[in-house]
Coordinates of C-alpha atoms in Angstrom, one line a residue:
Chain A
M17 CA 33.4 -12.4 -11.8
N18 CA 29.7 -12.0 -10.1
R19 CA 29.5 -10.1 -6.9
L20 CA 28.0 -7.9 -4.7
V21 CA 30.9 -5.0 -4.1
I22 CA 31.0 -1.9 -1.3
E23 CA 33.9 -0.1 -1.8
G24 CA 34.8 3.0 1.1
L25 CA 31.0 3.2 1.8
S26 CA 29.9 5.9 4.7
A27 CA 26.7 6.2 5.6
G28 CA 24.5 7.5 9.1
Y29 CA 21.7 9.0 9.8
G30 CA 21.4 12.9 9.7
A31 CA 24.1 14.0 11.3
V32 CA 25.3 11.1 12.7
T33 CA 27.6 9.0 11.0
V34 CA 27.7 5.2 11.4
L35 CA 29.6 3.3 8.7
R36 CA 33.2 5.0 7.7
D37 CA 34.7 3.8 4.9
V38 CA 33.7 0.1 4.7
S39 CA 34.8 -2.4 1.7
I40 CA 33.3 -5.7 1.3
E41 CA 32.8 -8.2 -1.1
V42 CA 30.6 -11.0 -1.7
R43 CA 31.0 -13.3 -4.3
E44 CA 28.5 -15.5 -6.6
G45 CA 27.9 -18.6 -4.5
E46 CA 29.8 -17.5 -1.4
F47 CA 28.1 -17.3 2.3
V48 CA 29.6 -14.0 4.3
A49 CA 29.1 -13.1 7.5
L50 CA 29.2 -10.0 9.3
L51 CA 29.9 -10.2 12.5
G52 CA 29.8 -7.8 15.6
T53 CA 28.1 -6.5 18.6
N54 CA 25.0 -4.1 18.7
G55 CA 25.6 -1.0 17.6
N56 CA 28.4 -1.6 15.5
G57 CA 27.0 -1.1 12.0
K58 CA 25.8 -4.1 10.7
S59 CA 22.2 -3.3 10.1
T60 CA 23.1 -0.1 8.7
L61 CA 25.6 -1.9 6.3
L62 CA 22.4 -3.9 5.0
N63 CA 20.0 -1.4 5.3
T64 CA 22.5 1.1 3.1
V65 CA 22.7 -2.0 0.8
M66 CA 18.8 -2.2 0.4
G67 CA 18.4 1.5 -0.2
L68 CA 17.0 2.3 3.1
V69 CA 19.7 3.9 4.1
K70 CA 21.3 6.7 1.6
P71 CA 25.1 6.9 1.1
T72 CA 26.9 9.7 2.1
A73 CA 30.2 8.6 0.2
G74 CA 31.5 5.5 -1.2
R75 CA 29.7 2.8 -3.6
V76 CA 27.7 -0.3 -3.3
A77 CA 27.4 -1.8 -6.9
L78 CA 26.1 -5.5 -7.9
E79 CA 28.6 -6.9 -10.9
W80 CA 26.2 -9.7 -12.2
D81 CA 26.3 -11.1 -15.4
G82 CA 28.7 -8.9 -16.8
R83 CA 26.2 -5.5 -15.8
R84 CA 27.4 -3.3 -13.2
V85 CA 24.7 -1.7 -11.4
D86 CA 24.8 1.4 -8.8
L87 CA 22.7 0.4 -6.0
G88 CA 23.5 3.9 -4.2
G89 CA 20.7 6.0 -5.7
L90 CA 18.2 3.2 -6.1
A91 CA 14.7 2.9 -3.9
P92 CA 14.3 -0.8 -2.0
H93 CA 12.0 -2.3 -4.6
A94 CA 14.3 -1.2 -7.6
I95 CA 17.0 -3.3 -5.4
V96 CA 14.8 -6.1 -5.2
R97 CA 14.3 -5.8 -9.0
E98 CA 17.9 -6.3 -9.6
G99 CA 18.1 -9.4 -7.8
I100 CA 19.1 -9.0 -3.8
A101 CA 16.2 -9.8 -1.3
I102 CA 16.6 -8.7 2.4
V103 CA 15.1 -10.9 5.5
P104 CA 15.2 -8.0 7.7
E105 CA 15.9 -7.9 11.7
G106 CA 12.9 -8.2 13.4
R107 CA 11.5 -9.9 10.3
R108 CA 9.2 -7.2 9.0
L109 CA 6.3 -9.2 7.6
V110 CA 2.8 -7.5 7.2
P111 CA 1.0 -8.7 10.2
T112 CA -2.2 -7.9 8.5
L113 CA -1.9 -10.4 5.9
S114 CA -1.8 -14.2 5.9
V115 CA 1.0 -16.2 5.4
T116 CA -0.2 -16.8 1.3
E117 CA -0.9 -13.1 1.1
N118 CA 2.3 -12.4 2.8
L119 CA 4.1 -14.6 0.2
L120 CA 2.0 -13.5 -2.8
L121 CA 2.9 -9.9 -2.5
A122 CA 6.6 -10.4 -3.0
G123 CA 5.8 -13.1 -5.6
S124 CA 4.2 -10.4 -7.6
S125 CA 7.0 -8.2 -7.4
P126 CA 8.4 -8.0 -11.5
R127 CA 11.2 -9.9 -10.9
G128 CA 9.7 -12.6 -9.0
R129 CA 6.5 -12.8 -11.0
A130 CA 7.5 -15.2 -13.5
T131 CA 8.3 -17.9 -11.4
L132 CA 5.5 -17.4 -8.7
A133 CA 4.1 -20.6 -8.6
D134 CA 7.3 -22.6 -8.8
T135 CA 8.9 -20.9 -5.9
L136 CA 5.6 -20.7 -3.9
A137 CA 5.5 -24.5 -4.6
W138 CA 9.1 -24.7 -3.1
C139 CA 8.3 -22.7 -0.3
F140 CA 5.7 -24.7 1.0
D141 CA 7.6 -28.1 0.2
T142 CA 10.6 -26.5 2.0
F143 CA 8.7 -25.0 5.0
P144 CA 5.6 -27.7 5.4
V145 CA 4.9 -25.3 8.6
L146 CA 4.0 -22.5 6.3
K147 CA 1.7 -24.7 4.5
E148 CA -0.1 -25.8 7.4
R149 CA -0.6 -22.0 8.2
R150 CA -1.4 -20.8 4.9
A151 CA -4.5 -18.7 5.8
Q152 CA -2.9 -17.9 9.2
L153 CA -2.2 -13.8 9.8
A154 CA 1.5 -13.5 10.0
G155 CA 1.3 -11.5 13.2
T156 CA -0.2 -14.1 14.9
M157 CA 2.4 -16.7 14.4
S158 CA 5.4 -18.0 16.6
G159 CA 8.9 -16.1 16.2
G160 CA 10.7 -18.7 14.7
Q161 CA 7.8 -19.4 12.1
Q162 CA 7.7 -15.8 11.3
Q163 CA 11.5 -16.1 10.8
L164 CA 11.1 -18.9 8.1
L165 CA 7.7 -16.7 6.5
A166 CA 10.3 -13.6 6.4
I167 CA 13.3 -16.1 4.6
A168 CA 10.5 -17.8 2.5
R169 CA 8.7 -14.2 1.3
A170 CA 12.7 -13.1 0.6
L171 CA 12.9 -15.9 -1.6
M172 CA 9.4 -15.6 -3.5
C173 CA 11.5 -12.2 -5.0
A174 CA 13.7 -14.7 -6.7
P175 CA 17.0 -13.3 -5.8
T176 CA 20.5 -14.0 -6.7
V177 CA 21.7 -12.3 -3.6
L178 CA 20.0 -12.7 0.0
V179 CA 20.6 -10.2 2.5
I180 CA 19.8 -11.9 6.2
D181 CA 20.0 -9.4 9.3
E182 CA 20.5 -11.2 12.5
P183 CA 17.7 -13.9 11.9
S184 CA 18.9 -15.1 15.7
V185 CA 16.6 -12.1 17.4
G186 CA 14.3 -12.8 19.6
L187 CA 14.3 -16.6 19.2
A188 CA 15.0 -19.5 21.6
P189 CA 18.5 -21.5 20.8
I190 CA 16.7 -24.3 19.7
V191 CA 15.0 -22.1 16.9
V192 CA 18.0 -20.4 16.2
G193 CA 19.7 -23.9 14.9
Q194 CA 16.2 -24.5 12.8
V195 CA 16.2 -21.3 10.8
F196 CA 20.5 -21.5 10.5
E197 CA 20.0 -25.0 9.0
A198 CA 17.0 -24.1 6.9
I199 CA 19.5 -21.0 5.7
A200 CA 22.4 -23.5 4.6
R201 CA 20.1 -25.7 3.4
L202 CA 18.5 -23.0 1.5
Q203 CA 21.7 -21.9 -0.2
E204 CA 22.7 -25.2 -1.6
S205 CA 19.7 -25.9 -2.9
R206 CA 19.1 -22.7 -4.4
K207 CA 22.5 -21.5 -5.8
L208 CA 22.1 -18.4 -3.7
T209 CA 24.5 -16.0 -2.8
I210 CA 24.4 -15.0 1.1
L211 CA 25.4 -11.5 3.2
M212 CA 24.8 -12.7 6.6
A213 CA 24.8 -10.6 9.9
E214 CA 24.8 -12.1 13.0
Q215 CA 26.4 -11.5 16.4
S216 CA 25.5 -15.0 17.8
F217 CA 28.5 -15.8 15.6
F218 CA 29.6 -19.5 16.3
Q219 CA 26.7 -21.1 13.6
A220 CA 27.6 -18.9 11.6
V221 CA 30.8 -18.7 11.3
D222 CA 31.0 -22.4 10.3
V223 CA 29.3 -22.2 7.5
A224 CA 31.1 -19.3 6.1
S225 CA 33.3 -18.7 3.5
R226 CA 34.2 -15.4 4.8
A227 CA 33.7 -13.5 7.8
Y228 CA 34.0 -10.0 8.4
V229 CA 34.2 -8.3 12.0
M230 CA 32.7 -5.0 12.6
Q231 CA 33.6 -2.4 15.0
H232 CA 32.4 1.1 15.4
G233 CA 31.2 1.4 11.7
R234 CA 34.7 -0.2 10.6
I235 CA 35.5 -3.3 9.3
I236 CA 38.4 -4.1 11.3
R237 CA 39.0 -7.7 10.7
T238 CA 38.5 -10.1 7.3
L239 CA 38.5 -13.9 8.4
D240 CA 38.9 -16.1 4.7
R241 CA 37.8 -19.6 4.8
A242 CA 41.0 -20.0 2.2
D243 CA 43.2 -19.5 4.7
G244 CA 41.8 -22.4 6.8
A245 CA 38.8 -22.9 9.4
I246 CA 38.1 -19.7 10.6
D247 CA 38.7 -19.9 14.4
H248 CA 36.4 -19.1 16.6
A249 CA 38.8 -17.5 19.6
E250 CA 40.1 -15.0 17.1
I251 CA 36.8 -14.4 16.1
R252 CA 35.3 -13.9 19.4
N253 CA 38.9 -11.7 20.6
A254 CA 38.1 -9.3 17.7
M255 CA 34.3 -8.9 18.5
M256 CA 35.1 -7.9 22.3
G257 CA 38.0 -6.0 21.1
V258 CA 40.7 -8.2 22.8
A259 CA 43.8 -8.0 21.0
A260 CA 44.7 -11.9 19.8
A261 CA 47.0 -13.7 21.8
Chain B
M11 CA -1.7 -32.5 -9.9
S12 CA 1.9 -31.4 -10.0
S13 CA 3.0 -29.4 -6.8
R14 CA 3.5 -26.3 -8.5
E15 CA -0.7 -26.3 -9.6
T16 CA -1.3 -27.6 -5.9
A17 CA 0.8 -24.2 -4.5
M18 CA -1.3 -22.2 -6.5
D19 CA -4.6 -23.8 -5.5
L20 CA -3.8 -23.5 -1.7
A21 CA -3.1 -20.0 -2.5
V22 CA -6.6 -19.8 -2.1
R23 CA -7.4 -16.4 -1.9
R24 CA -6.3 -15.5 -5.0
P25 CA -8.3 -13.4 -6.5
G26 CA -10.3 -14.1 -9.6
R27 CA -8.3 -17.4 -10.0
S28 CA -11.1 -19.8 -7.8
P29 CA -14.4 -20.8 -8.4
S30 CA -16.0 -18.9 -5.6
A31 CA -14.1 -15.5 -6.3
G32 CA -15.3 -15.7 -9.6
R33 CA -19.5 -16.8 -8.2
R34 CA -18.8 -13.8 -5.8
S35 CA -18.0 -11.6 -8.8
L36 CA -20.8 -12.8 -10.8
V37 CA -22.9 -11.9 -7.8
F38 CA -21.6 -8.3 -7.3
A39 CA -22.3 -7.6 -11.6
L40 CA -25.4 -9.1 -11.2
G41 CA -26.1 -6.5 -7.8
C42 CA -24.6 -3.6 -10.1
V43 CA -27.4 -4.5 -13.0
G44 CA -29.9 -4.8 -10.2
V45 CA -29.4 -1.3 -8.9
L46 CA -28.9 0.4 -12.1
A47 CA -32.4 -1.4 -13.3
L48 CA -33.6 -0.1 -9.8
G49 CA -32.8 3.5 -10.1
V50 CA -34.6 3.4 -14.1
V51 CA -37.7 2.3 -12.9
L52 CA -37.8 4.6 -9.9
T53 CA -37.1 7.6 -12.2
R54 CA -40.2 6.1 -14.3
T55 CA -42.5 5.6 -11.5
V56 CA -41.8 8.2 -8.6
E57 CA -43.7 11.8 -9.3
N58 CA -42.1 13.7 -6.2
P59 CA -39.3 15.7 -7.6
Y60 CA -37.8 16.1 -4.0
I61 CA -36.7 12.6 -4.0
F62 CA -34.9 13.1 -6.7
F63 CA -32.7 15.9 -5.2
A64 CA -32.4 13.7 -1.9
G65 CA -31.5 10.9 -3.9
Y66 CA -29.2 12.7 -5.9
V67 CA -27.4 13.8 -3.1
V68 CA -27.6 10.6 -1.2
I69 CA -25.9 8.7 -4.1
Q70 CA -23.1 11.6 -4.5
Y71 CA -21.9 10.6 -1.0
V72 CA -21.7 7.2 -2.2
A73 CA -19.3 8.3 -5.2
V74 CA -17.8 10.6 -2.9
A75 CA -17.2 8.3 0.3
T76 CA -16.0 5.5 -2.2
G77 CA -13.5 7.5 -3.8
W78 CA -12.0 9.1 -0.8
N79 CA -11.4 5.5 0.5
V80 CA -9.1 4.3 -2.1
L81 CA -6.7 6.8 -0.7
G82 CA -7.7 6.8 3.1
G83 CA -8.9 3.7 3.3
Y84 CA -7.0 1.3 1.5
A85 CA -3.6 2.9 1.3
G86 CA -4.5 4.5 5.1
Y87 CA -3.8 8.2 4.0
I88 CA -5.9 10.4 5.5
N89 CA -7.3 13.3 3.1
F90 CA -8.8 16.0 4.7
G91 CA -9.2 17.8 2.0
P92 CA -11.7 15.6 -0.2
T93 CA -13.6 19.0 -1.4
A94 CA -10.8 20.3 -3.4
F95 CA -11.0 17.5 -5.7
Y96 CA -14.6 17.6 -5.9
G97 CA -14.4 21.7 -5.8
V98 CA -12.1 21.1 -9.0
G99 CA -14.4 18.9 -10.3
V100 CA -17.4 21.7 -10.2
Y101 CA -15.3 24.4 -11.6
T102 CA -13.6 22.3 -14.3
A103 CA -17.5 21.6 -15.7
A104 CA -18.3 25.2 -14.9
F105 CA -15.6 26.3 -17.0
L106 CA -16.0 24.1 -19.9
V107 CA -20.0 24.5 -19.4
K108 CA -19.5 28.3 -19.6
A109 CA -16.7 28.1 -22.5
M110 CA -17.8 25.8 -25.0
G111 CA -21.6 24.7 -23.8
A112 CA -19.4 21.5 -23.0
P113 CA -22.2 17.9 -22.7
L114 CA -21.8 16.0 -19.5
P115 CA -19.7 12.8 -20.3
V116 CA -16.8 15.6 -21.6
S117 CA -17.1 17.3 -18.5
I118 CA -16.8 14.3 -16.7
A119 CA -14.0 13.0 -18.4
A120 CA -12.0 16.9 -17.7
A121 CA -13.1 16.5 -14.3
G122 CA -11.3 13.3 -13.9
A123 CA -8.4 14.5 -15.4
A124 CA -8.3 17.6 -13.7
G125 CA -8.8 15.8 -10.6
A126 CA -6.0 12.9 -11.2
L127 CA -3.4 15.4 -11.8
L128 CA -4.0 17.2 -9.1
G129 CA -3.9 13.9 -7.0
L130 CA -0.6 13.3 -8.7
A131 CA 0.4 16.5 -7.8
M132 CA -0.3 16.3 -3.9
G133 CA 0.6 12.9 -4.0
W134 CA 4.3 14.5 -5.7
M135 CA 4.6 17.3 -2.7
T136 CA 3.3 15.5 0.3
L137 CA 3.3 11.8 0.2
R138 CA 7.0 12.0 1.5
V139 CA 5.8 13.0 4.8
Q140 CA 3.5 10.6 6.9
G141 CA 0.6 11.0 9.3
V142 CA -0.3 14.4 10.7
Y143 CA 1.9 16.3 8.1
F144 CA 0.2 14.7 5.1
A145 CA -3.0 15.6 6.4
I146 CA -2.3 19.3 7.3
A147 CA -1.3 19.6 3.4
T148 CA -4.0 18.6 2.4
I149 CA -6.2 20.8 4.4
A150 CA -4.0 23.6 3.0
L151 CA -5.1 22.5 -0.8
V152 CA -8.9 23.1 -0.2
V153 CA -7.8 26.6 1.1
M154 CA -5.6 27.2 -1.9
A155 CA -7.9 25.6 -4.8
E156 CA -11.0 27.9 -3.3
T157 CA -8.5 30.9 -3.4
V158 CA -7.6 30.7 -6.6
V159 CA -11.6 30.0 -7.7
H160 CA -11.9 33.5 -5.8
N161 CA -9.3 35.2 -7.9
I162 CA -10.9 34.3 -11.2
D163 CA -13.3 36.6 -12.6
Y164 CA -14.0 34.1 -15.5
L165 CA -15.3 31.8 -12.8
G166 CA -17.4 34.6 -11.1
G167 CA -15.2 34.7 -8.1
A168 CA -16.0 34.8 -4.7
S169 CA -20.0 35.7 -6.2
G170 CA -20.8 32.6 -8.0
L171 CA -21.5 32.0 -11.3
A172 CA -24.7 31.3 -13.0
L173 CA -24.7 29.2 -15.8
M174 CA -27.0 27.6 -18.9
P175 CA -25.7 24.0 -18.8
P176 CA -27.1 21.7 -21.7
Q177 CA -30.6 20.2 -21.0
A178 CA -30.8 16.4 -20.3
P179 CA -32.0 14.4 -23.3
A180 CA -36.0 13.7 -23.8
W181 CA -35.9 10.7 -22.9
A182 CA -34.7 10.8 -19.4
G183 CA -37.9 12.4 -18.7
G184 CA -36.5 15.7 -17.3
Q185 CA -33.5 16.7 -15.4
P186 CA -33.7 15.4 -12.1
Q187 CA -34.4 12.0 -13.1
F188 CA -31.3 12.3 -15.4
M189 CA -29.2 13.6 -13.4
L190 CA -30.0 11.1 -10.7
M191 CA -29.4 8.1 -13.2
V192 CA -26.3 9.9 -14.1
M193 CA -24.9 9.9 -10.4
L194 CA -26.0 6.1 -9.7
A195 CA -24.0 5.4 -13.2
I196 CA -21.0 6.5 -11.9
A197 CA -21.1 5.8 -8.0
V198 CA -21.9 2.0 -9.1
A199 CA -18.5 2.7 -11.7
F200 CA -16.9 3.6 -8.8
V201 CA -18.2 0.8 -6.1
A202 CA -17.0 -1.4 -9.1
A203 CA -13.7 -0.3 -9.7
A204 CA -13.1 -0.2 -5.8
R205 CA -13.8 -3.7 -5.1
W206 CA -11.9 -4.4 -8.3
I207 CA -8.7 -2.6 -6.6
E208 CA -9.2 -4.5 -3.3
I209 CA -9.2 -8.1 -5.1
S210 CA -6.1 -7.1 -7.1
A211 CA -2.8 -7.4 -6.7
M212 CA -2.9 -3.8 -6.1
G213 CA -4.8 -3.9 -3.0
R214 CA -3.0 -7.0 -1.4
A215 CA 0.4 -4.2 -1.9
L216 CA -1.9 -1.4 -0.7
R217 CA -3.1 -3.2 2.2
A218 CA 0.9 -4.4 3.0
L219 CA 1.9 -0.7 2.6
K220 CA -0.3 0.4 5.0
A221 CA 0.4 -2.2 7.6
S222 CA 3.9 -1.0 7.0
E223 CA 5.5 0.5 4.4
V224 CA 9.1 -0.5 5.1
A225 CA 7.8 -4.4 4.8
A226 CA 6.3 -3.5 1.7
E227 CA 9.4 -2.2 0.3
C228 CA 11.2 -5.2 1.3
A229 CA 8.8 -7.5 -0.3
G230 CA 9.5 -5.6 -3.5
V231 CA 6.4 -3.2 -3.6
P232 CA 7.1 0.0 -5.0
T233 CA 5.4 1.9 -2.7
F234 CA 5.8 5.3 -3.2
R235 CA 4.3 4.8 -7.1
L236 CA 1.7 3.0 -5.5
K237 CA 0.9 5.7 -3.1
L238 CA 0.9 8.3 -6.2
I239 CA -1.4 6.0 -8.1
A240 CA -3.9 6.0 -5.3
C241 CA -3.7 9.7 -4.9
A242 CA -4.5 10.2 -8.5
I243 CA -7.4 7.4 -8.8
S244 CA -9.2 9.2 -5.5
G245 CA -9.0 12.1 -6.9
A246 CA -10.5 11.6 -10.4
M247 CA -13.5 9.7 -8.2
L248 CA -13.7 13.0 -6.1
A249 CA -13.5 15.5 -9.0
I250 CA -15.5 13.1 -11.1
A251 CA -18.2 13.1 -8.5
G252 CA -18.7 16.9 -8.4
A253 CA -19.0 17.7 -12.4
P254 CA -22.5 16.8 -12.7
Y255 CA -23.4 19.3 -10.1
V256 CA -22.7 22.3 -12.6
Y257 CA -25.7 20.4 -15.0
Y258 CA -27.8 20.1 -11.8
A259 CA -27.7 23.4 -10.0
S260 CA -27.5 26.1 -12.5
F261 CA -25.9 28.3 -9.9
I262 CA -22.4 27.3 -8.4
E263 CA -19.9 29.3 -5.8
P264 CA -17.2 28.4 -3.9
G265 CA -19.0 28.2 -0.8
T266 CA -20.8 24.7 -2.1
A267 CA -18.3 23.8 -4.4
F268 CA -15.3 23.5 -1.8
S269 CA -17.7 23.6 1.5
L270 CA -16.6 21.8 5.2
A271 CA -19.5 19.6 5.1
L272 CA -18.6 17.5 2.1
S273 CA -14.7 17.1 3.6
L274 CA -16.7 16.4 6.8
N275 CA -18.9 13.6 5.4
A276 CA -16.5 12.3 3.0
I277 CA -14.2 11.1 5.9
A278 CA -17.1 9.8 8.2
M279 CA -19.0 7.9 5.8
P280 CA -16.1 5.6 5.3
L281 CA -14.8 5.5 8.7
I282 CA -18.2 4.9 10.1
G283 CA -19.1 1.8 7.3
G284 CA -15.3 0.7 7.8
K285 CA -12.4 1.6 5.4
R286 CA -11.2 -1.8 4.8
S287 CA -13.8 -2.4 2.0
W288 CA -15.8 -1.0 -0.7
V289 CA -19.2 -2.1 1.4
G290 CA -18.1 0.0 4.1
P291 CA -18.3 3.5 2.9
V292 CA -21.2 2.4 0.6
L293 CA -23.2 1.5 3.8
G294 CA -22.0 5.0 5.6
A295 CA -22.9 7.2 2.9
L296 CA -26.6 5.6 2.6
L297 CA -26.9 5.7 6.5
L298 CA -25.7 8.9 6.7
A299 CA -26.8 10.9 3.9
T300 CA -30.3 9.5 4.3
V301 CA -30.3 10.4 8.0
Q302 CA -28.9 13.8 7.1
Q303 CA -31.4 14.6 4.5
A304 CA -34.3 13.7 6.8
A305 CA -33.0 15.8 9.4
S306 CA -32.8 18.8 7.2
V307 CA -36.7 18.5 6.4
T308 CA -37.7 17.1 9.8
I309 CA -35.7 19.1 12.2
S310 CA -32.9 22.1 10.7
S311 CA -30.5 22.0 7.8
E312 CA -27.8 23.1 10.2
L313 CA -28.4 20.1 12.2
N314 CA -26.8 17.6 9.7
I315 CA -23.2 18.7 10.8
L316 CA -23.9 18.0 14.1
V317 CA -25.2 14.5 13.4
V318 CA -22.3 13.4 11.5
G319 CA -20.3 14.9 14.5
V320 CA -22.0 12.7 16.8
V321 CA -22.2 9.4 15.0
L322 CA -19.1 9.7 13.8
I323 CA -17.4 10.4 17.7
A324 CA -19.4 7.5 19.0
F325 CA -18.0 4.9 16.1
V326 CA -14.6 5.9 16.4
A327 CA -14.6 5.8 20.2
V328 CA -16.6 2.6 20.3
A329 CA -16.2 0.7 16.8
P330 CA -13.3 2.0 15.1
D331 CA -13.8 -0.7 12.8
G332 CA -17.2 0.7 11.2
I333 CA -20.6 -1.2 10.9
V334 CA -18.7 -3.9 8.9
G335 CA -16.5 -4.7 11.6
I336 CA -18.8 -4.8 14.0
V337 CA -20.9 -7.3 11.4
E338 CA -17.9 -9.5 11.3
K339 CA -17.2 -9.0 14.4
L340 CA -20.8 -10.5 15.2
T341 CA -20.5 -13.1 12.7
G342 CA -16.9 -14.7 13.4
R343 CA -15.5 -13.6 10.0
R344 CA -11.6 -12.7 9.7
G345 CA -11.1 -9.3 9.9
A346 CA -7.7 -8.8 7.7

């Protein structure tokens, strides 16, 4: 089975331990939501998957097409090469490069190169606003447009697994809706496997195949769509630390 | 036209692909040939040998500033010790001349290799630290390199070394003329290489990592390897610029090979000209070095550094993007 698997993971920054014994898995084709309020370790978990934070214990591994790659010791660009791309929190575009240059930058990575022209055409078709503003510097676009560019940039790396960190941060509610719609469409049309951290959870949960709730660096709740629709109230209670009624 | 081709067309600024980029490259290549031809003509017509000495120094600064800018301008890592690389180039050539009377091309190749290795070593040890720590480490490199040379008796130690380098070929019309042509060829080659880096995917990746290393990594750019490559290229260029000096001056000493003035100039010239494109270091070097040469004849050779300092402070305060930045602002062209 193709999957991204995280087992007994602990990680943090210097003397501060953030993640404690976290285990989750993301199977091929799934949309997995990582929920929790601020400061509970969602971004740290995603950054550990991407190699931006080094694990102190446990493993992050990608099992795909019969290969098992341990991501624990790899640099971010090497993880991108293995087929995982990130839409980072705060978008992290290169503000001084144009829209096109941001896309070509990612498209020039070893994995993206082979399909560069096709993916670029696809991105321009799917996000017409990026095509219109292709010569504009990324740093001068609106937050929503930047978010779409960040998503398109991740796609230029030709990923099999897409990691998305809080796409709603700093966006107007109506724009959040558009961004979520784009992500849901994407998953279908490009056969992506998605792991997304989010705190405004309603929209995320409605499309998710599974949701993990994080608190104080641990997974405190796992809700599977296979067990029936994921209940909003149940998640809210878990996120706020209220005992289930 | 398929949407795939359209998208690539839309991705206009893809270097070497669009007709206008091809035309610009052609104009640039013709310009290079023109500059070299001009050099040959001048060495045949000008009589005053001082012109060749002054010209050599000015053109050497074009090469040094361009080499420095590959790391300092494109990657945004300020190397405060370019003279360490220059000096290693000088002493690599000096060693080869003393040991085996090596011809100039051999010394240039060896200096390039030594500079690249030193660049790799420096990068490997210091690129993990950013900003002021990197700068301090590069300053230390100069002190280390100079101290090593001071303690090698074979290279003359602190008191310097007199050498008998091979003479210029007869067709060149004399040593000063020949050295000017050599340095001109080196400078043109460096500028062409810098321009190629700028318009290639490597240049785009360098601009990205300069703006944000995390953003570049997220886009799949191997930032550490790229910075190492930039260090090696910059180091090789700076060392190559030093090698011909041995064939020009028959006496070398650590004070000149590792001079503070050269380091200061190598940093000041790209800053004054503009660090983002190859034009900046060339403009900065031509202007500043020419003014310095004029000042050292007409006023005082000690005044050089003062001129650099004043101009540098003025530019950092008023025009941080240098002359190129001012021109872009005036003409309304986009600044990346």
